[in-house]
PDB file of C-alpha atoms in Angstrom:
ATOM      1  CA  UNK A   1     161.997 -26.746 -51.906  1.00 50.00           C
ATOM      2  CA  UNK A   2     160.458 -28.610 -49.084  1.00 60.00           C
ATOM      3  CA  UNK A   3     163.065 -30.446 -48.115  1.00 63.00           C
ATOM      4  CA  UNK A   4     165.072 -27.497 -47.978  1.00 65.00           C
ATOM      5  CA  UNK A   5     162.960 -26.078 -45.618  1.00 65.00           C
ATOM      6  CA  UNK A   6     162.561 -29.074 -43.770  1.00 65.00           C
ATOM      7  CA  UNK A   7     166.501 -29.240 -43.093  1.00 70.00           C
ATOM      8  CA  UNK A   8     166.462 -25.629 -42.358  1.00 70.00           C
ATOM      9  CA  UNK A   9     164.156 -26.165 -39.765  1.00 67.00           C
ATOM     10  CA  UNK A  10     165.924 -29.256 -38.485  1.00 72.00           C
ATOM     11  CA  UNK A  11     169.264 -27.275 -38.017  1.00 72.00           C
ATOM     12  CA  UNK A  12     167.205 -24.442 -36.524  1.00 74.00           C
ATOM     13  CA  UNK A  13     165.539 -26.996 -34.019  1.00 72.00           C
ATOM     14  CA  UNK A  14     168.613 -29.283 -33.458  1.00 75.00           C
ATOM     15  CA  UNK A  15     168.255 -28.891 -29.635  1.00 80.00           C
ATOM     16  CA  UNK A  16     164.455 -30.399 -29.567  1.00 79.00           C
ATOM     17  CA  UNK A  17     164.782 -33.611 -30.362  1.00 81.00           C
ATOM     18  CA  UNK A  18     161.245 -34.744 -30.620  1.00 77.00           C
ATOM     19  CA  UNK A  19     160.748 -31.418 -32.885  1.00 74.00           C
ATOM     20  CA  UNK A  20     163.588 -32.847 -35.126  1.00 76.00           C
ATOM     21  CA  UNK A  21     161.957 -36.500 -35.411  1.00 78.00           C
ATOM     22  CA  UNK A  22     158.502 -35.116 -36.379  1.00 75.00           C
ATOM     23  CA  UNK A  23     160.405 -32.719 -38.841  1.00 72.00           C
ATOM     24  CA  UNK A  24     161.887 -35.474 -40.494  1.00 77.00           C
ATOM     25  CA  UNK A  25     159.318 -37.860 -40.698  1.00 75.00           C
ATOM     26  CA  UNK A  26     156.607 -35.674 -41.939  1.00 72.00           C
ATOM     27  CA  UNK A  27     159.137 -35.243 -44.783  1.00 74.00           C
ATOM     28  CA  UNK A  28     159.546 -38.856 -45.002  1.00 74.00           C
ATOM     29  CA  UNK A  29     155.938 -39.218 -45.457  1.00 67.00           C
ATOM     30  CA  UNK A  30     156.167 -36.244 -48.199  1.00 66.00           C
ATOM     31  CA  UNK A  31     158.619 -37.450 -50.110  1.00 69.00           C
ATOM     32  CA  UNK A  32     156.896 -41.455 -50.335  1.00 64.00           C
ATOM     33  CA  UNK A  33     153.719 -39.437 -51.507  1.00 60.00           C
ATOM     34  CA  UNK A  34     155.554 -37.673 -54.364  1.00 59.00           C
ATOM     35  CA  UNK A  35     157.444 -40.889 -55.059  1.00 58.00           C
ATOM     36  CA  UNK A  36     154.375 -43.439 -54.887  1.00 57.00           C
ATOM     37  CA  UNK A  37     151.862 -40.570 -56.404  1.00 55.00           C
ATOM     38  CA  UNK A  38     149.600 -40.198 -53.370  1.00 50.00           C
ATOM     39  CA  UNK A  39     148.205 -36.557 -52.801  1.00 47.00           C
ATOM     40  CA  UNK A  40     147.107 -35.577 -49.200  1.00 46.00           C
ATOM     41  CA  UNK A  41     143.681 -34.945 -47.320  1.00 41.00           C
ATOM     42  CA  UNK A  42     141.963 -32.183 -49.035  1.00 42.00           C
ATOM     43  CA  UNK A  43     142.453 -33.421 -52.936  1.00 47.00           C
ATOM     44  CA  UNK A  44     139.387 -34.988 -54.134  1.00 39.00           C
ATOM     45  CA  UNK A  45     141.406 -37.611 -55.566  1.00 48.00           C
ATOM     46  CA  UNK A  46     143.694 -38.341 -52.542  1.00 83.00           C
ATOM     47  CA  UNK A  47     144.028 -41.835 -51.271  1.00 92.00           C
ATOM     48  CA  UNK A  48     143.101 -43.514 -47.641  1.00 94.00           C
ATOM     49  CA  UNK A  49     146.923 -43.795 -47.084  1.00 92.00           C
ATOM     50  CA  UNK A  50     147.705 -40.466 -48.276  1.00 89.00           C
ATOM     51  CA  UNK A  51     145.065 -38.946 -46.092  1.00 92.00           C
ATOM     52  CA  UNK A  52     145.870 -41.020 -43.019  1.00 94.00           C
ATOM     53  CA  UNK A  53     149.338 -39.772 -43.785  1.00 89.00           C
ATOM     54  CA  UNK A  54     148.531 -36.276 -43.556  1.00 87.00           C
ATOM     55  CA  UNK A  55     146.527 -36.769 -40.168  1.00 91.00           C
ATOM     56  CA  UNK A  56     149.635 -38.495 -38.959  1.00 92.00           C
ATOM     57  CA  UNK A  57     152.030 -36.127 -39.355  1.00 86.00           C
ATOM     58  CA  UNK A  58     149.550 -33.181 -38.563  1.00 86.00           C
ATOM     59  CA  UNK A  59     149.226 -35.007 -34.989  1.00 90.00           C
ATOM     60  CA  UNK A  60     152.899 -35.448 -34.859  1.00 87.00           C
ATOM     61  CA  UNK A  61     153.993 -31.959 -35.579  1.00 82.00           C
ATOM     62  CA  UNK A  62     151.012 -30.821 -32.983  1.00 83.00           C
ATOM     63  CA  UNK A  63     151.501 -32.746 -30.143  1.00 86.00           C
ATOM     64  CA  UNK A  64     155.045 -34.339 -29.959  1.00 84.00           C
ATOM     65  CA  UNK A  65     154.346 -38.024 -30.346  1.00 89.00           C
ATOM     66  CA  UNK A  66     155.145 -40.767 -32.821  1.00 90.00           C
ATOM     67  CA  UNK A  67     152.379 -42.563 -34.795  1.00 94.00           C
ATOM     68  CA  UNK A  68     153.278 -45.598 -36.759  1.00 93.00           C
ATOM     69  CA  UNK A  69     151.330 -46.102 -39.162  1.00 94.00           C
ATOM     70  CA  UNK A  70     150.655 -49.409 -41.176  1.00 94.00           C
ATOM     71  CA  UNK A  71     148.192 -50.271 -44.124  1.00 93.00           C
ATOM     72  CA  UNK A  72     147.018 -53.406 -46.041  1.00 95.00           C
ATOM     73  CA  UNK A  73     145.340 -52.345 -49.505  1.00 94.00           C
ATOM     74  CA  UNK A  74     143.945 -48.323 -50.229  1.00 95.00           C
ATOM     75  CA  UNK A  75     141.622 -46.682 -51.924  1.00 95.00           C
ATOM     76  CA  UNK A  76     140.506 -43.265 -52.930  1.00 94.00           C
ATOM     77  CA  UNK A  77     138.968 -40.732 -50.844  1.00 93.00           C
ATOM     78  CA  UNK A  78     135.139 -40.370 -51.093  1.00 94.00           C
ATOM     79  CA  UNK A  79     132.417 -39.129 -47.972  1.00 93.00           C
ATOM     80  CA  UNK A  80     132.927 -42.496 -46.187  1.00 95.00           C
ATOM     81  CA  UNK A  81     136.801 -42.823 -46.474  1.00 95.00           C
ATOM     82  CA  UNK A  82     136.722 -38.888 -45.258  1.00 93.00           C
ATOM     83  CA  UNK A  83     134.692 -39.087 -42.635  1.00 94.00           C
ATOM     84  CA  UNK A  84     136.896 -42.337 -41.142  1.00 96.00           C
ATOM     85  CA  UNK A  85     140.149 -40.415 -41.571  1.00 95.00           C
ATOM     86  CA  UNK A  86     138.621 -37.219 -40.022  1.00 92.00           C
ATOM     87  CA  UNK A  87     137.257 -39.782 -37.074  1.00 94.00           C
ATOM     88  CA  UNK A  88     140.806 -41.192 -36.930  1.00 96.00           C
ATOM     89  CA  UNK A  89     142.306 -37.696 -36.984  1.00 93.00           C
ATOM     90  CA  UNK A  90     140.328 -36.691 -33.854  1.00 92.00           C
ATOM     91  CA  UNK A  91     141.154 -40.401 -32.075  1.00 94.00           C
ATOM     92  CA  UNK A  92     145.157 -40.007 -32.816  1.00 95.00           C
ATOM     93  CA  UNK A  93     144.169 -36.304 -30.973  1.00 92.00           C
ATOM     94  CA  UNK A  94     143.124 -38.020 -28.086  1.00 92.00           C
ATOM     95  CA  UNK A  95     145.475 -40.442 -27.555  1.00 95.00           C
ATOM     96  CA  UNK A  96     148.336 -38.032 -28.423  1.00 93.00           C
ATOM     97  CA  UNK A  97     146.494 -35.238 -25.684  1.00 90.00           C
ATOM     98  CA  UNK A  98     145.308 -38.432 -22.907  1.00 92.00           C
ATOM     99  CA  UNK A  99     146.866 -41.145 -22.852  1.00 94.00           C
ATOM    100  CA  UNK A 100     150.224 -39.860 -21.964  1.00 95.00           C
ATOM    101  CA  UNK A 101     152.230 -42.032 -24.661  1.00 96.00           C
ATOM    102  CA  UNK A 102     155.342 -41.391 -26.750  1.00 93.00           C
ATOM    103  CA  UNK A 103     153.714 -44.047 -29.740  1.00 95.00           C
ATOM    104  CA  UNK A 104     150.474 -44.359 -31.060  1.00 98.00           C
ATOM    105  CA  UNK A 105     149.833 -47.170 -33.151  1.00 98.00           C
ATOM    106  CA  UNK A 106     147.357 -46.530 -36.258  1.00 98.00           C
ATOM    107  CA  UNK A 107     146.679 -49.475 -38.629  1.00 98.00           C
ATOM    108  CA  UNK A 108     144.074 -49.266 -42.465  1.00 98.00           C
ATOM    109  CA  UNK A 109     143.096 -51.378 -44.112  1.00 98.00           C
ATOM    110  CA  UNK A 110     140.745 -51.137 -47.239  1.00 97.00           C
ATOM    111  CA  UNK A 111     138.811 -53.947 -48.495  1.00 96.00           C
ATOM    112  CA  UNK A 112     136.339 -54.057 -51.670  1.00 95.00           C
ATOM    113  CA  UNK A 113     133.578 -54.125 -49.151  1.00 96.00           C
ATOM    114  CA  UNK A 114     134.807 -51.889 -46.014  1.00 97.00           C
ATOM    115  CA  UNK A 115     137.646 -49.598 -44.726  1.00 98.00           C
ATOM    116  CA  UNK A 116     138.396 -50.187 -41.559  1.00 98.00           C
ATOM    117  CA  UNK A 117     141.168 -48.050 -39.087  1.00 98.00           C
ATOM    118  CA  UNK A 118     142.479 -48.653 -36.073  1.00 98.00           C
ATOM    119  CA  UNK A 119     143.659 -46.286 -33.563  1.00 98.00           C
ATOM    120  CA  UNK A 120     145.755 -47.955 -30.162  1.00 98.00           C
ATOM    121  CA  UNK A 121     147.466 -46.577 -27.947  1.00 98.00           C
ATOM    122  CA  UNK A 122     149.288 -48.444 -24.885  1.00 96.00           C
ATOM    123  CA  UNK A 123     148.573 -45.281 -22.532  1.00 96.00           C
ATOM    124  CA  UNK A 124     146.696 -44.662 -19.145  1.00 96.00           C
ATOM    125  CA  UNK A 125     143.157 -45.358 -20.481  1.00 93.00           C
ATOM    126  CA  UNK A 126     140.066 -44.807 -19.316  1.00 90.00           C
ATOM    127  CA  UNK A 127     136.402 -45.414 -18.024  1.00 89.00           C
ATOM    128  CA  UNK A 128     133.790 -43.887 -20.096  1.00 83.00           C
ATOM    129  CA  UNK A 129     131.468 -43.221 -17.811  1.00 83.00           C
ATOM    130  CA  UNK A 130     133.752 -40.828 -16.021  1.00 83.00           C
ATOM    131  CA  UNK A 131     134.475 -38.703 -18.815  1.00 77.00           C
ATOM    132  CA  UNK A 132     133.170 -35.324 -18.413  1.00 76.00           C
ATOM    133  CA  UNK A 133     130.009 -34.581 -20.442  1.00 71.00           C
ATOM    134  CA  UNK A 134     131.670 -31.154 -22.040  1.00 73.00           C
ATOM    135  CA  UNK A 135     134.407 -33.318 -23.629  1.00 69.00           C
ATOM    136  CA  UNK A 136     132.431 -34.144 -26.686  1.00 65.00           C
ATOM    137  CA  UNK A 137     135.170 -35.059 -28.720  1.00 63.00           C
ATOM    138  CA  UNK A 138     134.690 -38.901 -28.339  1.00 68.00           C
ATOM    139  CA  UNK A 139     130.809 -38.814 -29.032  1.00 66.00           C
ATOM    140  CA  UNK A 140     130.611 -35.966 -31.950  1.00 72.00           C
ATOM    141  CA  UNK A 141     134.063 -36.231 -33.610  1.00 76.00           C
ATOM    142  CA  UNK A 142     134.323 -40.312 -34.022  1.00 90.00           C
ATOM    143  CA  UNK A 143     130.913 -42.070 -32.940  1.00 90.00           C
ATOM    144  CA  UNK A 144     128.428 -39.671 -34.167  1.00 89.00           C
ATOM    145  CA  UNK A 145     130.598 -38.745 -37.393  1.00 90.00           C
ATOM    146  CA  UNK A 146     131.012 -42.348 -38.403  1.00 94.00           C
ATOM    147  CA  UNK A 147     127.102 -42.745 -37.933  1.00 94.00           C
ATOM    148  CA  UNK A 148     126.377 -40.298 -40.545  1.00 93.00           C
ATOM    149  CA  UNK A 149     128.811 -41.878 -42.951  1.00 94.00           C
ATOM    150  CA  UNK A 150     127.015 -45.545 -42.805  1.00 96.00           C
ATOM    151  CA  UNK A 151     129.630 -46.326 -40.579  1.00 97.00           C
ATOM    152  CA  UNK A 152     130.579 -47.740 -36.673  1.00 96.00           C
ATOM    153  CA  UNK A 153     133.162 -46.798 -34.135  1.00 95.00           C
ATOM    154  CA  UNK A 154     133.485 -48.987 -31.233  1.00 94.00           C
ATOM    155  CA  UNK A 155     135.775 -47.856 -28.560  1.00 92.00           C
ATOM    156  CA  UNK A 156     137.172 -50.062 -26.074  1.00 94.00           C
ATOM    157  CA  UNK A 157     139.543 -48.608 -23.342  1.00 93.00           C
ATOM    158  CA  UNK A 158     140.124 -49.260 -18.970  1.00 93.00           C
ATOM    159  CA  UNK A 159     141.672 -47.439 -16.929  1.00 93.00           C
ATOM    160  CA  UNK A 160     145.957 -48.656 -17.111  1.00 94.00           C
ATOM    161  CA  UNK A 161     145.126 -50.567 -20.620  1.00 95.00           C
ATOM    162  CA  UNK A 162     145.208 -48.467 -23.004  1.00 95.00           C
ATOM    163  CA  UNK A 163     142.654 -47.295 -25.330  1.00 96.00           C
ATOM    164  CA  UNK A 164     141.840 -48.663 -28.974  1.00 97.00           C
ATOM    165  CA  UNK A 165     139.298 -47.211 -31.447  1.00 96.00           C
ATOM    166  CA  UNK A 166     137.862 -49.230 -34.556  1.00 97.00           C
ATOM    167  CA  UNK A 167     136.732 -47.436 -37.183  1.00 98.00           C
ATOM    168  CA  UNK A 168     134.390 -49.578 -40.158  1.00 98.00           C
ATOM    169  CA  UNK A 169     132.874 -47.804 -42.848  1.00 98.00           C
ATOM    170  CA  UNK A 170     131.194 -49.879 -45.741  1.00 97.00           C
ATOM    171  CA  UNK A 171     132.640 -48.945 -49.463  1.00 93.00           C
ATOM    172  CA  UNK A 172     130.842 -47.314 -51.955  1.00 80.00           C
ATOM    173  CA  UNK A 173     129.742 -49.017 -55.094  1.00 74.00           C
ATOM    174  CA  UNK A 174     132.164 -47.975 -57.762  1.00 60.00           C
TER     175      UNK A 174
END
């Protein structure tokens, strides 16, 4: 039924073409989780790919950009692995709102001892200590939510260099 709907809403968009390629590759991402057996964010037993998946396309369908999105190893969805995707859901926000960029780059990868995500972006960039203090987003959402998890998110970013934001959150003993 989805991908009905999905071409149904293509054809109904046709004349938005960045509407049409977020369309389409949220249901590419659907259709490799039904094929390869990941479940999205929000499943207990969804994986770090699925999940980063979701976020992805949620950011593409919201804002009109591209994210490409590239992983080395996975792993299942506990506290930690949440609170990185959330953090990486609210950096792909960022970019996708500031950095005025048609491509954000997002790459995972999960070790036995860490998961670590990065979120780049080739875009205007900025200088922290210009950022306006009600703009919490950076602090709360990413730095302070990684914090709780165990975690560490290190942001490094200048003003016509882009921004990129590592995420490292230790594993949890099986």
């Amino acid at each position: 039924d989805s991908v009905l709907q999905t071409l149904a809403l293509i054809q109904r968009h046709a004349a938005e073409p960045q509407r049409v390629a977020a369309l389409a590759r949220r249901q590419e991402r659907d259709l490799r989780g039904w094929l390869y057996g990941d479940r999205p964010l929000g499943d207990e037993g969804g994986s770090l790919a699925a999940a980063l998946s979701a976020a992805a396309a949620d950011i593409e369908e919201l804002h009109g950009v591209r994210i490409e999105l590239a992983s080395a190893g996975d792993c299942p969805v506990d506290e930690a692995v949440r609170a990185v995707v959330l953090a990486a859901r609210e950096a792909m926000a960022n970019a996708a709102k500031f950095a005025q960029v048609d491509v954000i780059d997002v790459y995972a990868e999960a070790t036995d001892e860490e998961v670590a995500v990065f979120v780049r972006d080739r875009g205007v960039g900025f200088d922290r200590s210009t950022v306006p203090a009600d703009r919490r987003g950076l602090l709360e959402s990413i730095e302070r939510r990684l914090e709780r998890a165990g975690g560490r998110a290190t942001v490094v970013s200048a003003p016509d260099e882009g921004t990129e934001v590592e995420l490292r959150v230790p594993r949890s003993p099986s």
